[in-house]
PDB file of C-alpha atoms in Angstrom:
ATOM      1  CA  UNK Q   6     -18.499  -7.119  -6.348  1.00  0.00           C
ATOM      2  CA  UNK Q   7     -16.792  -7.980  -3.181  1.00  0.00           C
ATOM      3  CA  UNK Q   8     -13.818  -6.311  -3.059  1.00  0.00           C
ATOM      4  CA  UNK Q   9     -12.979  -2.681  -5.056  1.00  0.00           C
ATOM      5  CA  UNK Q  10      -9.479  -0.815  -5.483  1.00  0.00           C
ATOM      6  CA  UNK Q  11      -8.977   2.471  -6.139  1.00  0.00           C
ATOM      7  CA  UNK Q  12      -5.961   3.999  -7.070  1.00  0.00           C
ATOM      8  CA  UNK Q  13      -4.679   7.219  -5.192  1.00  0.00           C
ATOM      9  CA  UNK Q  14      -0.885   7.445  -6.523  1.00  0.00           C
ATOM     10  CA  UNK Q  15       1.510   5.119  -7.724  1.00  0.00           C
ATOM     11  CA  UNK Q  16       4.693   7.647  -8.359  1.00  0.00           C
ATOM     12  CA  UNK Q  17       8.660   6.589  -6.866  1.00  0.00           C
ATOM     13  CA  UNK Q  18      10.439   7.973  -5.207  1.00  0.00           C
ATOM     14  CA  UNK Q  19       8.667  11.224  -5.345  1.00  0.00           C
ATOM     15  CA  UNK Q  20       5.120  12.748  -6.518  1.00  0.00           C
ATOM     16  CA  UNK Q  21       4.442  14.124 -10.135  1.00  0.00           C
ATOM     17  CA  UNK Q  22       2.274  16.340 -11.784  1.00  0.00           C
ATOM     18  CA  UNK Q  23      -1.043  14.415 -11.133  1.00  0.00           C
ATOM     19  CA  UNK Q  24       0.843  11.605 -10.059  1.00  0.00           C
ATOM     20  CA  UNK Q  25       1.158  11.076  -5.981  1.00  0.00           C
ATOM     21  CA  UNK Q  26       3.073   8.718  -4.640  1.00  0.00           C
ATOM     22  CA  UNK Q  27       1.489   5.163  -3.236  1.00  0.00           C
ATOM     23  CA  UNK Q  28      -1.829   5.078  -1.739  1.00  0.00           C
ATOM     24  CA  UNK Q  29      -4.965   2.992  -2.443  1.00  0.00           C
ATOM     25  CA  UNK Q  30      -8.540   2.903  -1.360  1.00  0.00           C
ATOM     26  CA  UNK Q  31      -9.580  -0.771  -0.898  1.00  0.00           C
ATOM     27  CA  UNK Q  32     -13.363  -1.380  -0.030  1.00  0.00           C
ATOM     28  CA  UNK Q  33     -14.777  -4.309   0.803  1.00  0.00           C
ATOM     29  CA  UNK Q  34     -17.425  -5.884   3.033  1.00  0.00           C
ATOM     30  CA  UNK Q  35     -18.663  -2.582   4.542  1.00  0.00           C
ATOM     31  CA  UNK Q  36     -15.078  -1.532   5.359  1.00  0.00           C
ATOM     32  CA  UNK Q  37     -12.804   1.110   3.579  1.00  0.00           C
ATOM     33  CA  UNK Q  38      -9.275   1.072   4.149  1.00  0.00           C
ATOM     34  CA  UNK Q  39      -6.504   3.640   3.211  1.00  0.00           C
ATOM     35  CA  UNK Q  40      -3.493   1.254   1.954  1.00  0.00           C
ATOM     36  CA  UNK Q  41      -0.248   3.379   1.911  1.00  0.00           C
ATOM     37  CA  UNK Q  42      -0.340   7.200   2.761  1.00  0.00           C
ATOM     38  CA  UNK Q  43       2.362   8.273   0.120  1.00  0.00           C
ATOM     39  CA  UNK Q  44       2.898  11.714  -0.948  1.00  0.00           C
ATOM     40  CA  UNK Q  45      -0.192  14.016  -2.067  1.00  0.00           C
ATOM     41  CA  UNK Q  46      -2.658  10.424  -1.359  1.00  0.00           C
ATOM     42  CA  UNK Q  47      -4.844  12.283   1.424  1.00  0.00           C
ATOM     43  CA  UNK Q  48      -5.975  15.006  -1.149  1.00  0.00           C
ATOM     44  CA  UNK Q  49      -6.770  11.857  -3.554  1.00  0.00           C
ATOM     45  CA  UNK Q  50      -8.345  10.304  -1.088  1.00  0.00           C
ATOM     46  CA  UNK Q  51     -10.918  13.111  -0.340  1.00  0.00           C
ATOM     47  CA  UNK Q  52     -12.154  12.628  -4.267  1.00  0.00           C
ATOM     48  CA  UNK Q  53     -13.221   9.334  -3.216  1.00  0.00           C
ATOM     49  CA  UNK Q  54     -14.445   8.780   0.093  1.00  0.00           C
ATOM     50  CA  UNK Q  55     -14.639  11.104   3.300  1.00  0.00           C
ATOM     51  CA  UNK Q  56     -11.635  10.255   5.095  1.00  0.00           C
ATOM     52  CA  UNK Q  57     -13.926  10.559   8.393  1.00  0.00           C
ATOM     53  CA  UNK Q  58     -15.115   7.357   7.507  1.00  0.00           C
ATOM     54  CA  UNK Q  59     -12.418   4.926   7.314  1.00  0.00           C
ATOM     55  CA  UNK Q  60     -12.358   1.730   8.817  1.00  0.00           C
ATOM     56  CA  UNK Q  61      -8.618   1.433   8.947  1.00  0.00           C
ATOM     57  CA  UNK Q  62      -5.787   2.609   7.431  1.00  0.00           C
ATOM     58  CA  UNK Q  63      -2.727   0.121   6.906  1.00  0.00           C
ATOM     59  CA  UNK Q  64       1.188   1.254   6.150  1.00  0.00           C
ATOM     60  CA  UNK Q  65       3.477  -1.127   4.590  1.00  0.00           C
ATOM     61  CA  UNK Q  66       6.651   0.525   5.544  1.00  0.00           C
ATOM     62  CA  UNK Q  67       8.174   3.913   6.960  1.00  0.00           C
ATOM     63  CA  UNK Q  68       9.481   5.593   3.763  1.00  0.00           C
ATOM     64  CA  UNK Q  69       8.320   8.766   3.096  1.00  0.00           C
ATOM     65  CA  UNK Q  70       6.635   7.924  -0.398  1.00  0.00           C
ATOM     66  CA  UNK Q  71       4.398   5.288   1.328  1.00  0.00           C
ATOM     67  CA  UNK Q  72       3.369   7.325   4.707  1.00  0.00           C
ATOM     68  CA  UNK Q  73       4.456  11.068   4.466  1.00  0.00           C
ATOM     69  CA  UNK Q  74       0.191  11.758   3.833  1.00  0.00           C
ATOM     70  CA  UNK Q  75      -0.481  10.412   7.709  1.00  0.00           C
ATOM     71  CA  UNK Q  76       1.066  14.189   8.536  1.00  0.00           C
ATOM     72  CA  UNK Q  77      -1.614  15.066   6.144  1.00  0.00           C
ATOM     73  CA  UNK Q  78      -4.041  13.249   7.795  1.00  0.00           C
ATOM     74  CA  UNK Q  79      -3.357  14.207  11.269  1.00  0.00           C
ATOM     75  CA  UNK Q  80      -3.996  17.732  10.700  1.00  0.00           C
ATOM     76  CA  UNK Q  81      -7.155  17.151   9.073  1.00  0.00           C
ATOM     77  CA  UNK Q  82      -8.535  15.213  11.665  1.00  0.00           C
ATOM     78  CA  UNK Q  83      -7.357  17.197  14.626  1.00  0.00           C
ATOM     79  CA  UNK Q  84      -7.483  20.918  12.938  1.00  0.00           C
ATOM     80  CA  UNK Q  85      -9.430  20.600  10.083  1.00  0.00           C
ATOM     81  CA  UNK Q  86     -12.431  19.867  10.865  1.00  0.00           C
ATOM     82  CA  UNK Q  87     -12.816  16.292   9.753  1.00  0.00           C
ATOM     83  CA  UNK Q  88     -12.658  14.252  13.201  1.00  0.00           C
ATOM     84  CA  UNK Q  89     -13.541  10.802  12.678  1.00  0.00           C
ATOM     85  CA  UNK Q  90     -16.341   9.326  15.329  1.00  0.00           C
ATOM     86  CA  UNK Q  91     -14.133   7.535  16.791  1.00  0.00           C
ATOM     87  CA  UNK Q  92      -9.923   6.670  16.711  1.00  0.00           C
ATOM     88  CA  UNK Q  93      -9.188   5.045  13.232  1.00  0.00           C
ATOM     89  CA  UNK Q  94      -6.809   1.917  13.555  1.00  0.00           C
ATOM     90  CA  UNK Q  95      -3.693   2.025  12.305  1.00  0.00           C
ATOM     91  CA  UNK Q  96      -1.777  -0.733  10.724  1.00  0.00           C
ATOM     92  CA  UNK Q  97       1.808  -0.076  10.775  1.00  0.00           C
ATOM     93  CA  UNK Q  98       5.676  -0.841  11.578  1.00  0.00           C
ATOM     94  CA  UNK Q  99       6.210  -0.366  15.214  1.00  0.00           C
ATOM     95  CA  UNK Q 100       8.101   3.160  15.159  1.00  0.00           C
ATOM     96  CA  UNK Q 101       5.117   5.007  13.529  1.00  0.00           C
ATOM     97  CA  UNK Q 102       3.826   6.665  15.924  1.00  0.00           C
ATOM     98  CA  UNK Q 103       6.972   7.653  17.269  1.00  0.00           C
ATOM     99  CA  UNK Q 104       7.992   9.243  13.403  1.00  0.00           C
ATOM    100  CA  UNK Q 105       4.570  11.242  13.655  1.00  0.00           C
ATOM    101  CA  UNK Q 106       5.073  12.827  17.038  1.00  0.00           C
ATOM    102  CA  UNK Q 107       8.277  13.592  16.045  1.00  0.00           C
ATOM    103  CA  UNK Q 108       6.890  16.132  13.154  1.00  0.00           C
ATOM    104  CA  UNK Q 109       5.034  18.092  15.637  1.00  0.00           C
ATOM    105  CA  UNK Q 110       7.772  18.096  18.576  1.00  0.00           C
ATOM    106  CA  UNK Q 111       6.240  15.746  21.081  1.00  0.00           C
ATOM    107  CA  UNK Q 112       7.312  13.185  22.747  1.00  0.00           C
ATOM    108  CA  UNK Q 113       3.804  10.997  22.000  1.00  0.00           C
ATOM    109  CA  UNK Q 114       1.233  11.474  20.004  1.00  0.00           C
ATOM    110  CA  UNK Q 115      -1.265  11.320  22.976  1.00  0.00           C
ATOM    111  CA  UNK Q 116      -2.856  14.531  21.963  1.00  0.00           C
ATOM    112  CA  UNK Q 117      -3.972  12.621  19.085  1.00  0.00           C
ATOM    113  CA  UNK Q 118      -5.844   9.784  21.295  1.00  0.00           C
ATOM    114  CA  UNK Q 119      -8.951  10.752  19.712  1.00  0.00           C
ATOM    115  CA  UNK Q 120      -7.621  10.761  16.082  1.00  0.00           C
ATOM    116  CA  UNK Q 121      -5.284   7.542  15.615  1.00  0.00           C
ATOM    117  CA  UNK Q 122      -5.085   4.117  17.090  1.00  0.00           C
ATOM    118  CA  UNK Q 123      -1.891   2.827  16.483  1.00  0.00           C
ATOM    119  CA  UNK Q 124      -1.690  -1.240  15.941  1.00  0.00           C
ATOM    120  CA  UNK Q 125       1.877  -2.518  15.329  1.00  0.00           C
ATOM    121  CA  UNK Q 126       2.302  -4.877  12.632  1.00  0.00           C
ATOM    122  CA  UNK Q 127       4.226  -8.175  12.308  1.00  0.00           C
ATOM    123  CA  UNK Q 128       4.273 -11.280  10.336  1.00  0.00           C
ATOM    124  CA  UNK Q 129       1.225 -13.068  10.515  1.00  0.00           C
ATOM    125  CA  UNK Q 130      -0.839  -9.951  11.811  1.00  0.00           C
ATOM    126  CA  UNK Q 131      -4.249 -10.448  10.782  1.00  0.00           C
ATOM    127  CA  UNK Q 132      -7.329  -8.760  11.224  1.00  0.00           C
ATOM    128  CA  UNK Q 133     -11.477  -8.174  10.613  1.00  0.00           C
ATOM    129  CA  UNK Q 134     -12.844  -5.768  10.042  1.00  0.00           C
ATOM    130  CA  UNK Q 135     -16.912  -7.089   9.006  1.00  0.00           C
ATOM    131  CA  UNK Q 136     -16.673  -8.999   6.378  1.00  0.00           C
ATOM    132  CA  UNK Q 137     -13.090  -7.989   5.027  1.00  0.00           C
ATOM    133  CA  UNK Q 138      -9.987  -9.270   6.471  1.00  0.00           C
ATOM    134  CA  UNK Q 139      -6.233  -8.299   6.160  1.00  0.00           C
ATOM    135  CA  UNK Q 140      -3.609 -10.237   6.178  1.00  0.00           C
ATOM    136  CA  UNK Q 141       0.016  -9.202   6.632  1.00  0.00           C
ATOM    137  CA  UNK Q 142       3.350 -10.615   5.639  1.00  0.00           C
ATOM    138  CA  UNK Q 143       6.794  -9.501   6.295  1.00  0.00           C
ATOM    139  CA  UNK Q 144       8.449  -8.892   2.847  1.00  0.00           C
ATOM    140  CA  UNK Q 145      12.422  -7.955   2.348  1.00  0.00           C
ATOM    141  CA  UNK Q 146      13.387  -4.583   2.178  1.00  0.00           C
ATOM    142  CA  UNK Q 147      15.657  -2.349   3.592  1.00  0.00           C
ATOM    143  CA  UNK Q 148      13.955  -1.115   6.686  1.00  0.00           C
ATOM    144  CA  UNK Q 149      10.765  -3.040   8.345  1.00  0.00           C
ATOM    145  CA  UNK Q 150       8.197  -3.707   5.771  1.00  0.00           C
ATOM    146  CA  UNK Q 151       5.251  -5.979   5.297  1.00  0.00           C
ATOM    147  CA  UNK Q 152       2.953  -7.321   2.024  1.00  0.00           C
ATOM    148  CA  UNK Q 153      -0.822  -7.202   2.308  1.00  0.00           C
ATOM    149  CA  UNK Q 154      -3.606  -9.794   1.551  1.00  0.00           C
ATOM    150  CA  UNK Q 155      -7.144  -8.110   1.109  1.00  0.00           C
ATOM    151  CA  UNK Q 156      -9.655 -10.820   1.301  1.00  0.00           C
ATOM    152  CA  UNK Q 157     -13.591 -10.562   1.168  1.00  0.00           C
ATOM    153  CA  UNK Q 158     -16.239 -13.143  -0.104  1.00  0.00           C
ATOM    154  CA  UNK Q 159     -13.329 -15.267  -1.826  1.00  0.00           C
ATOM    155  CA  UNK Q 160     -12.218 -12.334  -3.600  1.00  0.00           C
ATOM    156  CA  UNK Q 161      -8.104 -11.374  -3.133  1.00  0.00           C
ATOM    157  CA  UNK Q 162      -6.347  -8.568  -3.775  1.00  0.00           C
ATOM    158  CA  UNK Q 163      -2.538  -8.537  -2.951  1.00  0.00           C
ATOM    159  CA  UNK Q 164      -0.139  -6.414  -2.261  1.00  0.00           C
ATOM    160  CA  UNK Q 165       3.757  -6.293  -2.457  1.00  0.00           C
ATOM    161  CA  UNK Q 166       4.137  -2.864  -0.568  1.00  0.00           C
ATOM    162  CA  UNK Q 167       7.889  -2.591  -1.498  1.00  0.00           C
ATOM    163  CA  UNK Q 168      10.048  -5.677  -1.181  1.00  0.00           C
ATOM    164  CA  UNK Q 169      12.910  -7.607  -3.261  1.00  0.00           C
ATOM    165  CA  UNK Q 170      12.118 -10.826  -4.398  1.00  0.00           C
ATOM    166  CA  UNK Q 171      11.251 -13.126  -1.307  1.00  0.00           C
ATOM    167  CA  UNK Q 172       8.947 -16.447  -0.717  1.00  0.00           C
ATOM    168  CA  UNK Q 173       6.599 -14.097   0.912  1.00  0.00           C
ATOM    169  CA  UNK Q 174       5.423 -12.113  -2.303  1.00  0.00           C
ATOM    170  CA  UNK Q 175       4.688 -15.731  -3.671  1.00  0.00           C
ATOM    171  CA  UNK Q 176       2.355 -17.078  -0.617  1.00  0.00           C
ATOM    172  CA  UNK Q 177       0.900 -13.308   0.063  1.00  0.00           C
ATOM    173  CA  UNK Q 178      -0.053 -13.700  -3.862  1.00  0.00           C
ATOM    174  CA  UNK Q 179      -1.380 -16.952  -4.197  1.00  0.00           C
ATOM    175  CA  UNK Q 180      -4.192 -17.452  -6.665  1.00  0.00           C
ATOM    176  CA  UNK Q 181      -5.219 -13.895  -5.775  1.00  0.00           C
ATOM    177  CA  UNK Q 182      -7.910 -12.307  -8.500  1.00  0.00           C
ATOM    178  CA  UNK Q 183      -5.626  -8.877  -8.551  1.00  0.00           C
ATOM    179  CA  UNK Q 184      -1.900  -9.002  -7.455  1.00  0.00           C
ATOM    180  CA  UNK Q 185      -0.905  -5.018  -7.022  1.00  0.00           C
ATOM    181  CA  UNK Q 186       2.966  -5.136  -7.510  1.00  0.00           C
ATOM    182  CA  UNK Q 187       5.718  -2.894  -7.378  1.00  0.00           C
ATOM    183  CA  UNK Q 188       8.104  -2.880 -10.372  1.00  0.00           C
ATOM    184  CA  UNK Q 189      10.460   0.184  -9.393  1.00  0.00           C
ATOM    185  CA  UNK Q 190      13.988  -1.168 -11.124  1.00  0.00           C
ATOM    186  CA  UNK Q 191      15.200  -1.402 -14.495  1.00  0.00           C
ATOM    187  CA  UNK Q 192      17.454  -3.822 -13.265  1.00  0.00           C
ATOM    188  CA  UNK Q 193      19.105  -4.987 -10.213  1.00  0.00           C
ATOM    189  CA  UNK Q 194      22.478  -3.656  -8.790  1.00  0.00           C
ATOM    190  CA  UNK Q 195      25.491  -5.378  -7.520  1.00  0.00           C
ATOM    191  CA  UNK Q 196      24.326  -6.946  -3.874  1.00  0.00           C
ATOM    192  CA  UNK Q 197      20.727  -5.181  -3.606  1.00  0.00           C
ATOM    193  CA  UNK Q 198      17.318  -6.778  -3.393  1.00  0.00           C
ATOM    194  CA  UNK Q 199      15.333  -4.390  -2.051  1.00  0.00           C
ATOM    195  CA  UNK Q 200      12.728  -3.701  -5.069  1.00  0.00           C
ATOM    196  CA  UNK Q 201      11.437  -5.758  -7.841  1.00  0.00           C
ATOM    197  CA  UNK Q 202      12.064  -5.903 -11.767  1.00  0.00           C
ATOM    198  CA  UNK Q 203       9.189  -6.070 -14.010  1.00  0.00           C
ATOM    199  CA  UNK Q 204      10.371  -9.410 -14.777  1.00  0.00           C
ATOM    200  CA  UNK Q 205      10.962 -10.083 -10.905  1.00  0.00           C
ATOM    201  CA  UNK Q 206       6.977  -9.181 -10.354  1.00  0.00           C
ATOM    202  CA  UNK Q 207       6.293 -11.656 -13.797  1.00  0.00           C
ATOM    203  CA  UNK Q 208       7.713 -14.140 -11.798  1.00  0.00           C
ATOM    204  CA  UNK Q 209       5.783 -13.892  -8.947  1.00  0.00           C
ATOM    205  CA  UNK Q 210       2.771 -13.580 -10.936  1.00  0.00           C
ATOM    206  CA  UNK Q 211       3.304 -16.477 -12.779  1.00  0.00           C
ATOM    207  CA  UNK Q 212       4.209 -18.622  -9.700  1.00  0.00           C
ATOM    208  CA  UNK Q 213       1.404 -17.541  -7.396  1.00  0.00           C
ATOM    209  CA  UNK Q 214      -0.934 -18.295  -9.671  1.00  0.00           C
ATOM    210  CA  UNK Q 215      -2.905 -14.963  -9.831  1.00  0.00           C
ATOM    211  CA  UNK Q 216      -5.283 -14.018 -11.911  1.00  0.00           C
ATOM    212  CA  UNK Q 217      -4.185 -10.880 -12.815  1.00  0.00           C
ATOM    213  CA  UNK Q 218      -1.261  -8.835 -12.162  1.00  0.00           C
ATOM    214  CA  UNK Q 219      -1.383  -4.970 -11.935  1.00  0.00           C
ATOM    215  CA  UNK Q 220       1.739  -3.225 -11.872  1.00  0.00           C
ATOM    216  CA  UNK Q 221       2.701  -0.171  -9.708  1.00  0.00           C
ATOM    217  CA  UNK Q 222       5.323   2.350  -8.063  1.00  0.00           C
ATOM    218  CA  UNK Q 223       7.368   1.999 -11.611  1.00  0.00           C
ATOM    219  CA  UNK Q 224      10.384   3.558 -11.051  1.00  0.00           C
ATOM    220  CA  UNK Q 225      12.057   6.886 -12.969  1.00  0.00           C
ATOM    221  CA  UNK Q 226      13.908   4.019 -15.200  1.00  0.00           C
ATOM    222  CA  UNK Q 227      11.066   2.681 -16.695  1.00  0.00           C
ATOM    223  CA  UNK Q 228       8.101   4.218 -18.572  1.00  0.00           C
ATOM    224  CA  UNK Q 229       4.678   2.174 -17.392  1.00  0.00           C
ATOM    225  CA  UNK Q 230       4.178   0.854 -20.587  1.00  0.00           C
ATOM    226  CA  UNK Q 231       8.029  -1.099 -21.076  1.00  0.00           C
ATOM    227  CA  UNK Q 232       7.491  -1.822 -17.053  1.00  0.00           C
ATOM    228  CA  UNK Q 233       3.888  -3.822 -18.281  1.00  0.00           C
ATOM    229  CA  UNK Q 234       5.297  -5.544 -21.675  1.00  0.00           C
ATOM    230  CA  UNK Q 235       8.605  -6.689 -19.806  1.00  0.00           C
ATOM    231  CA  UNK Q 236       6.072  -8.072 -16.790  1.00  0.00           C
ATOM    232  CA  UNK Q 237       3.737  -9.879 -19.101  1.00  0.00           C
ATOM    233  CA  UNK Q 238       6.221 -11.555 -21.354  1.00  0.00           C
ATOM    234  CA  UNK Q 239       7.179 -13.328 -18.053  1.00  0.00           C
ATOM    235  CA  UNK Q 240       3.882 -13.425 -16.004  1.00  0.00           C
ATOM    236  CA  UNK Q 241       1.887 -15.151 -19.002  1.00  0.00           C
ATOM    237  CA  UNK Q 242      -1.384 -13.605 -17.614  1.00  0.00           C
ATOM    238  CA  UNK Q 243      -3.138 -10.295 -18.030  1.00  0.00           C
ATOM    239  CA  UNK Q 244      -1.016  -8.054 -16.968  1.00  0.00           C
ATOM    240  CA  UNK Q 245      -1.744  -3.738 -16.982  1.00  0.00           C
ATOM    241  CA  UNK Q 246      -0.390  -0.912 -14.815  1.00  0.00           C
ATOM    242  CA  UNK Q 247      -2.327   1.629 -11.988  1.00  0.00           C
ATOM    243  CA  UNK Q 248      -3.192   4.770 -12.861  1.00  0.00           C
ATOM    244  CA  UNK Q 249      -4.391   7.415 -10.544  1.00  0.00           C
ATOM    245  CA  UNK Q 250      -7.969   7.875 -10.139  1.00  0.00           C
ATOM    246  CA  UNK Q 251      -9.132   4.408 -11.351  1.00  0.00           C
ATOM    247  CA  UNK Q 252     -11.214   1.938  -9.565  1.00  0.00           C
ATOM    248  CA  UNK Q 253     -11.935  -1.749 -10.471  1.00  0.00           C
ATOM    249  CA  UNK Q 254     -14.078  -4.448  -8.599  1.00  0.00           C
ATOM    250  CA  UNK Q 255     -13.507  -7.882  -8.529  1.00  0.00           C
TER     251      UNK Q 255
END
């Protein structure tokens, strides 16, 4: 199959017992790229794939349950003994690098030169890597944050990162085979549209046309199962939730 997703973690706001926070291994077209570096994802990601060999790794947004494992990372690479050939791009908000130098007290991550390349994102931002591309949307949230399209051979995976409902989600999603969605809230509050509902990411679903939606980063409201049935009695599609550890192709 093209395209394949693994799932790393899927926990909010913080990691579990077995449960990390966001991160994903999507392979495709030769290419394997770390989406999200949440909480306790770099260990995960070692079960799967040696993190020496990754084509890319791509950061929705700055919050620490969606990038805290590049730390992780950064000392594996550099100290650990698991240097990559050469710099791995990274796909992120502008002030990442600047948030990783500032864990080790430096003023730039230049001592890292040979670890990461960083690549600032932006609306439109797309790139190839063989025969897979990514494609990046801004999404609203409330700090800089973007929405992924996966694409290889005509097969889509997309990705919400975290956002509140925006016109985005529903172009990022459209007629995608997998739409990986975020349904963190129980329910909205008072003058805040920074995260989805189940029935928000339903919606979305259901408009975009996708094929099937997989829910995510379910919130300390909701169990995974109530997040799924609310989702599907909106989405009208197949609709199931991410566990750690399992991969599907498509």
């Amino acid at each position: 199959m093209p395209l394949s997703l693994t799932v790393l973690g899927t926990a909010a706001p913080h990691p579990r017992p077995g449960r990390p926070c966001s991160g994903y291994l999507v392979r495709g077209g030769g290419a394997e790229v770390w989406v999200d570096a949440g909480t306790g994802t770099f260990a995960e990601l070692q079960r799967h794939t040696d993190p020496a060999r990754l084509t890319a790794i791509w950061i929705s947004h700055l919050h620490a349950d969606h990038s805290a494992d590049l730390l992780a990372a950064a000392y594996a690479y550099a100290f650990g003994g698991l240097a990559p050939a050469a710099p791995i791009p990274v796909y992120a908000p502008q002030e990442c690098a600047q948030r990783l130098a500032g864990f080790f007290g430096r003023p730039d991550l230049t001592f890292l030169n040979g670890v990461f390349d960083f690549r600032p994102l932006y609306d439109g931002h797309a790139v190839q890597h063989w025969n897979l591309r990514l494609a990046t949307r801004a999404v609203v949230h409330d700090t800089e944050a973007y929405g992924l399209r996966a694409e290889c051979q005509g097969s889509v995976l997309a990705y919400s990162g975290d956002s509140g409902p925006c016109a985005a989600l529903t172009e990022l999603a459209a007629r995608a085979d997998v739409f990986l969605c975020e349904a963190d809230l129980d329910r909205h509050r008072d003058g805040e549209r920074f995260h989805l509902t189940p029935e928000d990411a339903g919606r979305i679903a259901r408009d975009a046309g996708v094929r099937e939606l997989l829910l995510t980063h379910v919130g300390p409201a909701l169990t995974r199962e109530t997040a799924a049935a609310r989702a599907a009695a909106v989405s009208g599609r197949p609709t199931d939730v991410a566990r750690e550890g399992e991969a599907r192709g498509f």
